[in-house]
Amino acid sequence: MYHRFDAVIVGAGGAGLMAAAQLAGKANVAVISKLYPTRSHTGAAQGGVAAALGNLEEDHWIWHMFDTVKGGDYLVDQDAAEVLAREAIDAVYELEHMGLPFNRTPDGRIDQRRFGGHTRNFGEGPVRRACYAADRTGHMILQTLYQQGIKHQVTFFNEMMMLDLLITDDGVCTGVVGYDIHSGEIHVFHAKAVLLATGGFGRVFKVTSNALSLAGDGCAIAFRRGLPLEDMEFFQFHPTGIYKLGILLSEACRGEGGILRNDKGERFMERYAPTLLDLAPRDMVSRSIYMEIREGRGINGQDYVHLDLTHLPAEVIETKLPDITDFVRTYMGLDPVKDLIPIQPTAHYGMGGIPTDVDGRVTIDEENTVLPGLYAAGECACVSVHGANRLGTNSLVDLIVFGRRAGRHMLKTINENDFHPLPKEPDFRARAEVSALLEGDGTENANVIREELQEAMFRDCGVFRTAEGLISLREKLTELRHRYSRVGVRDKNRTFNMDLVETIETGYLLDIAEAVVAGALAREESRGGHFREDFPERDDVNWLKHTLAYRTSGGIEMRYKPVVITRFEPKERKY
Amino acid sequence: MQVHLRIQRFNPEVDSKPYFEEYDVEVEPTDRVLDALNKVKWFRDGTLTYRRSCAHGVCGSDAMRINGRNRLACKVLIRDVGTDITIEPLVGFRVIRDLVVDMEPFFNAYKSVMPFLINDDPEPTTERLQSPENRERFDDTTKCILCACCTSACPITWTNDEFVGPAAIVNAHRFIYDSRDQGAADRLAVLNQKSGVWRCRTVFNCTEACPRGIQVTRAIEEVKRSLLTGDVS
């Protein structure tokens, strides 16, 4: 089937829906989602969305900007961080006007709480900056934005998976190809502007907070079409995942006063971050947890530590952290009011992604050359506002600020341009891919490949990395890639073929893993979420730069682009 | 431990009616029912079909009938359901394939109650003010994840296609009692029709089924009371 829309948005999480809200009523817009929109992973975000509203104490956007830059270990593009911190304020008000039910202060304003790495006056101490709705802020953002989509009669194509991105020979993005999961039909979407808002790729790791559907679709397809992926070696491991399951326990637990303890009951963060303690940035806390485990101070000598909320009033736990309390009760059979909670770092967020400028326009090289018609926003994009490590709450800020900017810029593109012709036989590649999988006689099981991939990535490309581990991991990926070339889909039906979907996703994860490992191996320093045991120091002389990974016939090619520094010179990062 | 799964299957491309297929799988007592389904799908029978995404009870994809009760497969542990587990699609919905049902009528009912903030006043330059008490008034119904456990558990929906169902009423409630909203009268008019709240027979199945712990029946009763008294405070 052929469709024509001014704008096509792929992904119905926070970034995609925020962009759609800007376009609704002003342009003919379609949102394509692999799921129903309300299933998107934005809904799993818990703790809050940062904005220097100053509702409870003095705060300024420039403090937020500074924290973002420092939290990102100075790999952040500071022009983008300035936009993020300045516009967060308006974007949060816009969400409130749309109806988002924020928690309130006694005088009726949006309530705010502390979060890791967010400080007053350039690092003096924690500040209350995270606007929140209990511990389901992401759920409220997702619901509110989907409601706006309904209100403004946005066209949704639910359970439609993107298979291809249409870029013409003269370098213009003219649409996407989708696979209708319900019917197995291929759809061509012709558009003046395409936004990729497909989310993250945490499923590349074994223990993760990410949904099963987060396979990096948008990043992988862009990568296959020759576009670069930026800073993929920087992946955030959130300190407090439920032991073994990886389910996220929000940083809000520590924002409300929770403490991490080792086997001896020590508040071990005193050793690693004497000022911010348990509210140090996530990369530091995750490393600290592993240091304790390595030195034999994990609980009973095992590979986890405790999150202690038992000293908090039961009322705070029940009213400000109700979902987390429910998770702990459901999945662990423990009660956070009186029990210590076993936690371990869990793969959480990719700082890297498809490079964009501050208007969400996708850029394709070191000179930031724009690819006309193509935008990206949210976790699949790299603006870069998170640099080497994202601060808590800044993912939601990223979605609403840059989803909004992308939507507004798309409107400009739509108004200034006619439809560019589609490439010849636009769905050729997608059809070939699907028929090869459905009609082929491969015998390898994609699920086995995926599990081996996740295991190897978590072991050799996790919180700690070495050249030795990464080289053996690269060999493992080559082996898995070889096996994937003989993959077989066991379900041959057209109707709701999730075996086909998961097989295609496994292919995406393999591509993503190759980019992550190539970046991790290239970057011979330690910065933010990327820690090389063989290069344990940050090296600004050689590595204050972004990586751009390109997929070529000869393997992954690495190129580099400079970091934009405007206000804050790089300094040693201490908390 | 080994569990015995009895799963309702239906493939519209080959089957004329649904049937049950049985699988024995090794799982841990602390595994989720979803983990057991994944084991079957990934390593035994790739044709088994169901929806899933977040795997921890917040996205609402994997609502299904587990041992006769509507549950999210990712929020029920094996140790809580025993070793013999019967899994069926949600009742009252058209089955698309296996455990996947047609959600369109459900979302259409949701849309019919105007589930978005209605306020035509000019927007202030900062936030609209709302007291913590006014915010608390509708807190319970903001938790809804649109999984359809409640609507499918309601016996009225099994025989009456017109009834909007508990989930739509919950989402109307979320706005009717929001002090910032001005659309209560319009929503109440929708819910006063014969497809609205008066179909509810207060069976409480919806409240029992909600994986988010929402007091669904209570929300419906509050809407009924507002219709009778005209008071939406």
PDB file of C-alpha atoms in Angstrom, chain A residues 180-354:
ATOM      1  CA  ASP A 180       1.981  -4.242   9.030  1.00  0.00           C
ATOM      2  CA  ILE A 181       2.270  -6.809  11.814  1.00  0.00           C
ATOM      3  CA  HIS A 182      -1.466  -7.575  11.646  1.00  0.00           C
ATOM      4  CA  SER A 183      -1.605  -8.509   7.984  1.00  0.00           C
ATOM      5  CA  GLY A 184       1.990  -8.994   6.892  1.00  0.00           C
ATOM      6  CA  GLU A 185       1.531  -6.329   4.219  1.00  0.00           C
ATOM      7  CA  ILE A 186       4.241  -3.913   3.161  1.00  0.00           C
ATOM      8  CA  HIS A 187       3.368  -0.199   3.218  1.00  0.00           C
ATOM      9  CA  VAL A 188       5.225   2.659   1.554  1.00  0.00           C
ATOM     10  CA  PHE A 189       4.993   6.037   3.259  1.00  0.00           C
ATOM     11  CA  HIS A 190       5.924   8.996   1.082  1.00  0.00           C
ATOM     12  CA  ALA A 191       6.689  12.140   3.097  1.00  0.00           C
ATOM     13  CA  LYS A 192       8.309  15.547   2.970  1.00  0.00           C
ATOM     14  CA  ALA A 193       9.763  15.058   6.430  1.00  0.00           C
ATOM     15  CA  VAL A 194      10.501  11.866   8.361  1.00  0.00           C
ATOM     16  CA  LEU A 195      11.256  11.751  12.084  1.00  0.00           C
ATOM     17  CA  LEU A 196      12.968   8.727  13.581  1.00  0.00           C
ATOM     18  CA  ALA A 197      11.900   8.471  17.224  1.00  0.00           C
ATOM     19  CA  THR A 198      12.351   4.760  17.678  1.00  0.00           C
ATOM     20  CA  GLY A 199      13.951   4.744  21.116  1.00  0.00           C
ATOM     21  CA  GLY A 200      16.861   2.816  22.508  1.00  0.00           C
ATOM     22  CA  PHE A 201      18.654  -0.469  22.065  1.00  0.00           C
ATOM     23  CA  GLY A 202      19.190  -1.732  25.622  1.00  0.00           C
ATOM     24  CA  ARG A 203      18.248  -5.252  24.557  1.00  0.00           C
ATOM     25  CA  VAL A 204      21.756  -5.599  23.244  1.00  0.00           C
ATOM     26  CA  PHE A 205      22.666  -6.423  26.889  1.00  0.00           C
ATOM     27  CA  LYS A 206      21.564  -9.324  29.062  1.00  0.00           C
ATOM     28  CA  VAL A 207      20.511  -7.454  32.200  1.00  0.00           C
ATOM     29  CA  THR A 208      18.555  -4.395  31.164  1.00  0.00           C
ATOM     30  CA  SER A 209      15.725  -2.133  32.226  1.00  0.00           C
ATOM     31  CA  ASN A 210      14.645  -1.893  28.589  1.00  0.00           C
ATOM     32  CA  ALA A 211      11.498  -3.332  27.039  1.00  0.00           C
ATOM     33  CA  LEU A 212      11.732  -6.458  24.896  1.00  0.00           C
ATOM     34  CA  SER A 213      10.905  -4.340  21.863  1.00  0.00           C
ATOM     35  CA  LEU A 214      13.881  -1.974  22.226  1.00  0.00           C
ATOM     36  CA  ALA A 215      16.102  -3.301  19.469  1.00  0.00           C
ATOM     37  CA  GLY A 216      17.391  -0.023  18.060  1.00  0.00           C
ATOM     38  CA  ASP A 217      15.332  -0.277  14.864  1.00  0.00           C
ATOM     39  CA  GLY A 218      15.826   3.331  13.762  1.00  0.00           C
ATOM     40  CA  CYS A 219      19.542   3.410  14.539  1.00  0.00           C
ATOM     41  CA  ALA A 220      20.184   0.098  12.807  1.00  0.00           C
ATOM     42  CA  ILE A 221      18.259   1.009   9.662  1.00  0.00           C
ATOM     43  CA  ALA A 222      20.002   4.394   9.408  1.00  0.00           C
ATOM     44  CA  PHE A 223      23.345   2.623   9.908  1.00  0.00           C
ATOM     45  CA  ARG A 224      22.544   0.151   7.127  1.00  0.00           C
ATOM     46  CA  ARG A 225      21.653   3.025   4.818  1.00  0.00           C
ATOM     47  CA  GLY A 226      25.139   4.446   5.278  1.00  0.00           C
ATOM     48  CA  LEU A 227      24.434   7.047   7.943  1.00  0.00           C
ATOM     49  CA  PRO A 228      26.814   7.303  10.895  1.00  0.00           C
ATOM     50  CA  LEU A 229      26.086   6.480  14.511  1.00  0.00           C
ATOM     51  CA  GLU A 230      27.671   8.842  17.036  1.00  0.00           C
ATOM     52  CA  ASP A 231      29.281   8.004  20.403  1.00  0.00           C
ATOM     53  CA  MET A 232      27.824   4.510  20.533  1.00  0.00           C
ATOM     54  CA  GLU A 233      30.455   3.370  23.058  1.00  0.00           C
ATOM     55  CA  PHE A 234      28.729   5.403  25.744  1.00  0.00           C
ATOM     56  CA  PHE A 235      26.030   3.289  27.324  1.00  0.00           C
ATOM     57  CA  GLN A 236      24.574   3.984  30.721  1.00  0.00           C
ATOM     58  CA  PHE A 237      24.279   1.290  33.351  1.00  0.00           C
ATOM     59  CA  HIS A 238      21.751   2.433  35.910  1.00  0.00           C
ATOM     60  CA  PRO A 239      22.957   1.589  39.418  1.00  0.00           C
ATOM     61  CA  THR A 240      19.699   0.261  40.809  1.00  0.00           C
ATOM     62  CA  GLY A 241      18.196  -2.540  38.767  1.00  0.00           C
ATOM     63  CA  ILE A 242      16.404  -5.345  40.597  1.00  0.00           C
ATOM     64  CA  TYR A 243      18.996  -8.118  41.024  1.00  0.00           C
ATOM     65  CA  LYS A 244      19.012 -10.467  38.009  1.00  0.00           C
ATOM     66  CA  LEU A 245      15.792  -9.039  36.488  1.00  0.00           C
ATOM     67  CA  GLY A 246      17.194  -5.607  35.682  1.00  0.00           C
ATOM     68  CA  ILE A 247      13.850  -3.902  36.344  1.00  0.00           C
ATOM     69  CA  LEU A 248      14.516  -0.282  37.145  1.00  0.00           C
ATOM     70  CA  LEU A 249      14.208   1.149  40.637  1.00  0.00           C
ATOM     71  CA  SER A 250      14.234   4.885  40.044  1.00  0.00           C
ATOM     72  CA  GLU A 251      16.974   7.190  41.170  1.00  0.00           C
ATOM     73  CA  ALA A 252      14.086   8.932  42.938  1.00  0.00           C
ATOM     74  CA  CYS A 253      14.608   6.273  45.639  1.00  0.00           C
ATOM     75  CA  ARG A 254      17.920   7.934  46.411  1.00  0.00           C
ATOM     76  CA  GLY A 255      16.488  11.387  45.654  1.00  0.00           C
ATOM     77  CA  GLU A 256      14.040  10.781  48.492  1.00  0.00           C
ATOM     78  CA  GLY A 257      16.896   9.692  50.786  1.00  0.00           C
ATOM     79  CA  GLY A 258      17.634   6.052  49.947  1.00  0.00           C
ATOM     80  CA  ILE A 259      21.161   4.761  50.652  1.00  0.00           C
ATOM     81  CA  LEU A 260      23.325   2.102  49.009  1.00  0.00           C
ATOM     82  CA  ARG A 261      24.963  -0.347  51.416  1.00  0.00           C
ATOM     83  CA  ASN A 262      27.505  -3.149  51.052  1.00  0.00           C
ATOM     84  CA  ASP A 263      27.766  -6.460  52.910  1.00  0.00           C
ATOM     85  CA  LYS A 264      29.117  -4.703  56.003  1.00  0.00           C
ATOM     86  CA  GLY A 265      26.203  -2.272  55.954  1.00  0.00           C
ATOM     87  CA  GLU A 266      28.545   0.591  55.017  1.00  0.00           C
ATOM     88  CA  ARG A 267      27.320   3.596  53.049  1.00  0.00           C
ATOM     89  CA  PHE A 268      30.091   2.971  50.554  1.00  0.00           C
ATOM     90  CA  MET A 269      29.416   6.042  48.368  1.00  0.00           C
ATOM     91  CA  GLU A 270      31.151   8.076  51.094  1.00  0.00           C
ATOM     92  CA  ARG A 271      34.398   6.714  49.697  1.00  0.00           C
ATOM     93  CA  TYR A 272      33.685   7.565  46.045  1.00  0.00           C
ATOM     94  CA  ALA A 273      31.657  10.804  46.028  1.00  0.00           C
ATOM     95  CA  PRO A 274      31.969  12.579  49.385  1.00  0.00           C
ATOM     96  CA  THR A 275      29.744  15.557  48.440  1.00  0.00           C
ATOM     97  CA  LEU A 276      26.862  14.044  46.479  1.00  0.00           C
ATOM     98  CA  LEU A 277      27.159  10.547  47.987  1.00  0.00           C
ATOM     99  CA  ASP A 278      24.383   8.298  46.672  1.00  0.00           C
ATOM    100  CA  LEU A 279      23.255  11.065  44.317  1.00  0.00           C
ATOM    101  CA  ALA A 280      26.474  11.111  42.301  1.00  0.00           C
ATOM    102  CA  PRO A 281      25.986  10.556  38.550  1.00  0.00           C
ATOM    103  CA  ARG A 282      25.001   7.075  37.483  1.00  0.00           C
ATOM    104  CA  ASP A 283      28.254   6.043  35.832  1.00  0.00           C
ATOM    105  CA  MET A 284      30.159   6.739  39.057  1.00  0.00           C
ATOM    106  CA  VAL A 285      27.648   4.963  41.269  1.00  0.00           C
ATOM    107  CA  SER A 286      27.546   1.883  39.004  1.00  0.00           C
ATOM    108  CA  ARG A 287      31.348   1.667  38.988  1.00  0.00           C
ATOM    109  CA  SER A 288      31.411   2.104  42.753  1.00  0.00           C
ATOM    110  CA  ILE A 289      28.994  -0.803  43.182  1.00  0.00           C
ATOM    111  CA  TYR A 290      31.256  -3.034  41.084  1.00  0.00           C
ATOM    112  CA  MET A 291      34.329  -1.883  43.033  1.00  0.00           C
ATOM    113  CA  GLU A 292      32.639  -3.002  46.234  1.00  0.00           C
ATOM    114  CA  ILE A 293      31.681  -6.333  44.671  1.00  0.00           C
ATOM    115  CA  ARG A 294      35.238  -6.876  43.371  1.00  0.00           C
ATOM    116  CA  GLU A 295      36.682  -6.209  46.775  1.00  0.00           C
ATOM    117  CA  GLY A 296      34.432  -8.861  48.253  1.00  0.00           C
ATOM    118  CA  ARG A 297      31.930  -6.508  49.829  1.00  0.00           C
ATOM    119  CA  GLY A 298      28.949  -7.586  47.716  1.00  0.00           C
ATOM    120  CA  ILE A 299      26.154  -9.080  49.806  1.00  0.00           C
ATOM    121  CA  ASN A 300      27.352 -12.501  51.030  1.00  0.00           C
ATOM    122  CA  GLY A 301      30.247 -12.108  48.586  1.00  0.00           C
ATOM    123  CA  GLN A 302      27.853 -12.176  45.632  1.00  0.00           C
ATOM    124  CA  ASP A 303      27.450  -9.735  42.747  1.00  0.00           C
ATOM    125  CA  TYR A 304      24.908  -7.362  44.252  1.00  0.00           C
ATOM    126  CA  VAL A 305      24.515  -4.719  46.965  1.00  0.00           C
ATOM    127  CA  HIS A 306      21.557  -3.338  48.880  1.00  0.00           C
ATOM    128  CA  LEU A 307      19.352  -0.326  48.363  1.00  0.00           C
ATOM    129  CA  ASP A 308      18.165   0.743  51.800  1.00  0.00           C
ATOM    130  CA  LEU A 309      14.919   2.692  52.130  1.00  0.00           C
ATOM    131  CA  THR A 310      14.029   1.355  55.569  1.00  0.00           C
ATOM    132  CA  HIS A 311      14.910   4.594  57.376  1.00  0.00           C
ATOM    133  CA  LEU A 312      12.415   6.580  55.265  1.00  0.00           C
ATOM    134  CA  PRO A 313       8.916   7.177  56.630  1.00  0.00           C
ATOM    135  CA  ALA A 314       6.555   4.498  55.314  1.00  0.00           C
ATOM    136  CA  GLU A 315       4.336   7.296  54.009  1.00  0.00           C
ATOM    137  CA  VAL A 316       7.102   8.679  51.754  1.00  0.00           C
ATOM    138  CA  ILE A 317       7.714   5.204  50.320  1.00  0.00           C
ATOM    139  CA  GLU A 318       4.030   4.518  49.728  1.00  0.00           C
ATOM    140  CA  THR A 319       3.088   7.910  48.282  1.00  0.00           C
ATOM    141  CA  LYS A 320       6.186   9.097  46.443  1.00  0.00           C
ATOM    142  CA  LEU A 321       7.496   5.696  45.288  1.00  0.00           C
ATOM    143  CA  PRO A 322       4.339   3.598  44.925  1.00  0.00           C
ATOM    144  CA  ASP A 323       5.228   1.791  41.702  1.00  0.00           C
ATOM    145  CA  ILE A 324       8.697   0.908  42.910  1.00  0.00           C
ATOM    146  CA  THR A 325       7.214  -0.439  46.106  1.00  0.00           C
ATOM    147  CA  ASP A 326       4.858  -2.526  43.973  1.00  0.00           C
ATOM    148  CA  PHE A 327       7.746  -3.855  41.805  1.00  0.00           C
ATOM    149  CA  VAL A 328       9.746  -4.894  44.860  1.00  0.00           C
ATOM    150  CA  ARG A 329       6.755  -6.600  46.421  1.00  0.00           C
ATOM    151  CA  THR A 330       5.711  -8.316  43.182  1.00  0.00           C
ATOM    152  CA  TYR A 331       9.053  -9.478  41.839  1.00  0.00           C
ATOM    153  CA  MET A 332      11.101  -9.983  45.002  1.00  0.00           C
ATOM    154  CA  GLY A 333       8.479 -10.658  47.621  1.00  0.00           C
ATOM    155  CA  LEU A 334      10.139  -7.978  49.773  1.00  0.00           C
ATOM    156  CA  ASP A 335       8.734  -4.895  51.444  1.00  0.00           C
ATOM    157  CA  PRO A 336      10.878  -1.775  50.963  1.00  0.00           C
ATOM    158  CA  VAL A 337       9.472  -0.323  54.172  1.00  0.00           C
ATOM    159  CA  LYS A 338      11.320  -2.923  56.207  1.00  0.00           C
ATOM    160  CA  ASP A 339      13.553  -4.971  53.868  1.00  0.00           C
ATOM    161  CA  LEU A 340      16.825  -4.166  52.124  1.00  0.00           C
ATOM    162  CA  ILE A 341      16.506  -4.468  48.346  1.00  0.00           C
ATOM    163  CA  PRO A 342      19.093  -6.477  46.334  1.00  0.00           C
ATOM    164  CA  ILE A 343      20.205  -4.412  43.345  1.00  0.00           C
ATOM    165  CA  GLN A 344      22.795  -4.514  40.562  1.00  0.00           C
ATOM    166  CA  PRO A 345      23.588  -2.110  37.705  1.00  0.00           C
ATOM    167  CA  THR A 346      21.276  -2.628  34.729  1.00  0.00           C
ATOM    168  CA  ALA A 347      21.811  -1.580  31.099  1.00  0.00           C
ATOM    169  CA  HIS A 348      19.593   1.434  30.782  1.00  0.00           C
ATOM    170  CA  TYR A 349      20.285   4.115  28.184  1.00  0.00           C
ATOM    171  CA  GLY A 350      22.329   4.707  25.049  1.00  0.00           C
ATOM    172  CA  MET A 351      23.890   8.161  25.045  1.00  0.00           C
ATOM    173  CA  GLY A 352      24.867   7.699  21.413  1.00  0.00           C
ATOM    174  CA  GLY A 353      22.719   7.408  18.331  1.00  0.00           C
ATOM    175  CA  ILE A 354      21.915   9.079  15.048  1.00  0.00           C
TER     176      ILE A 354
END
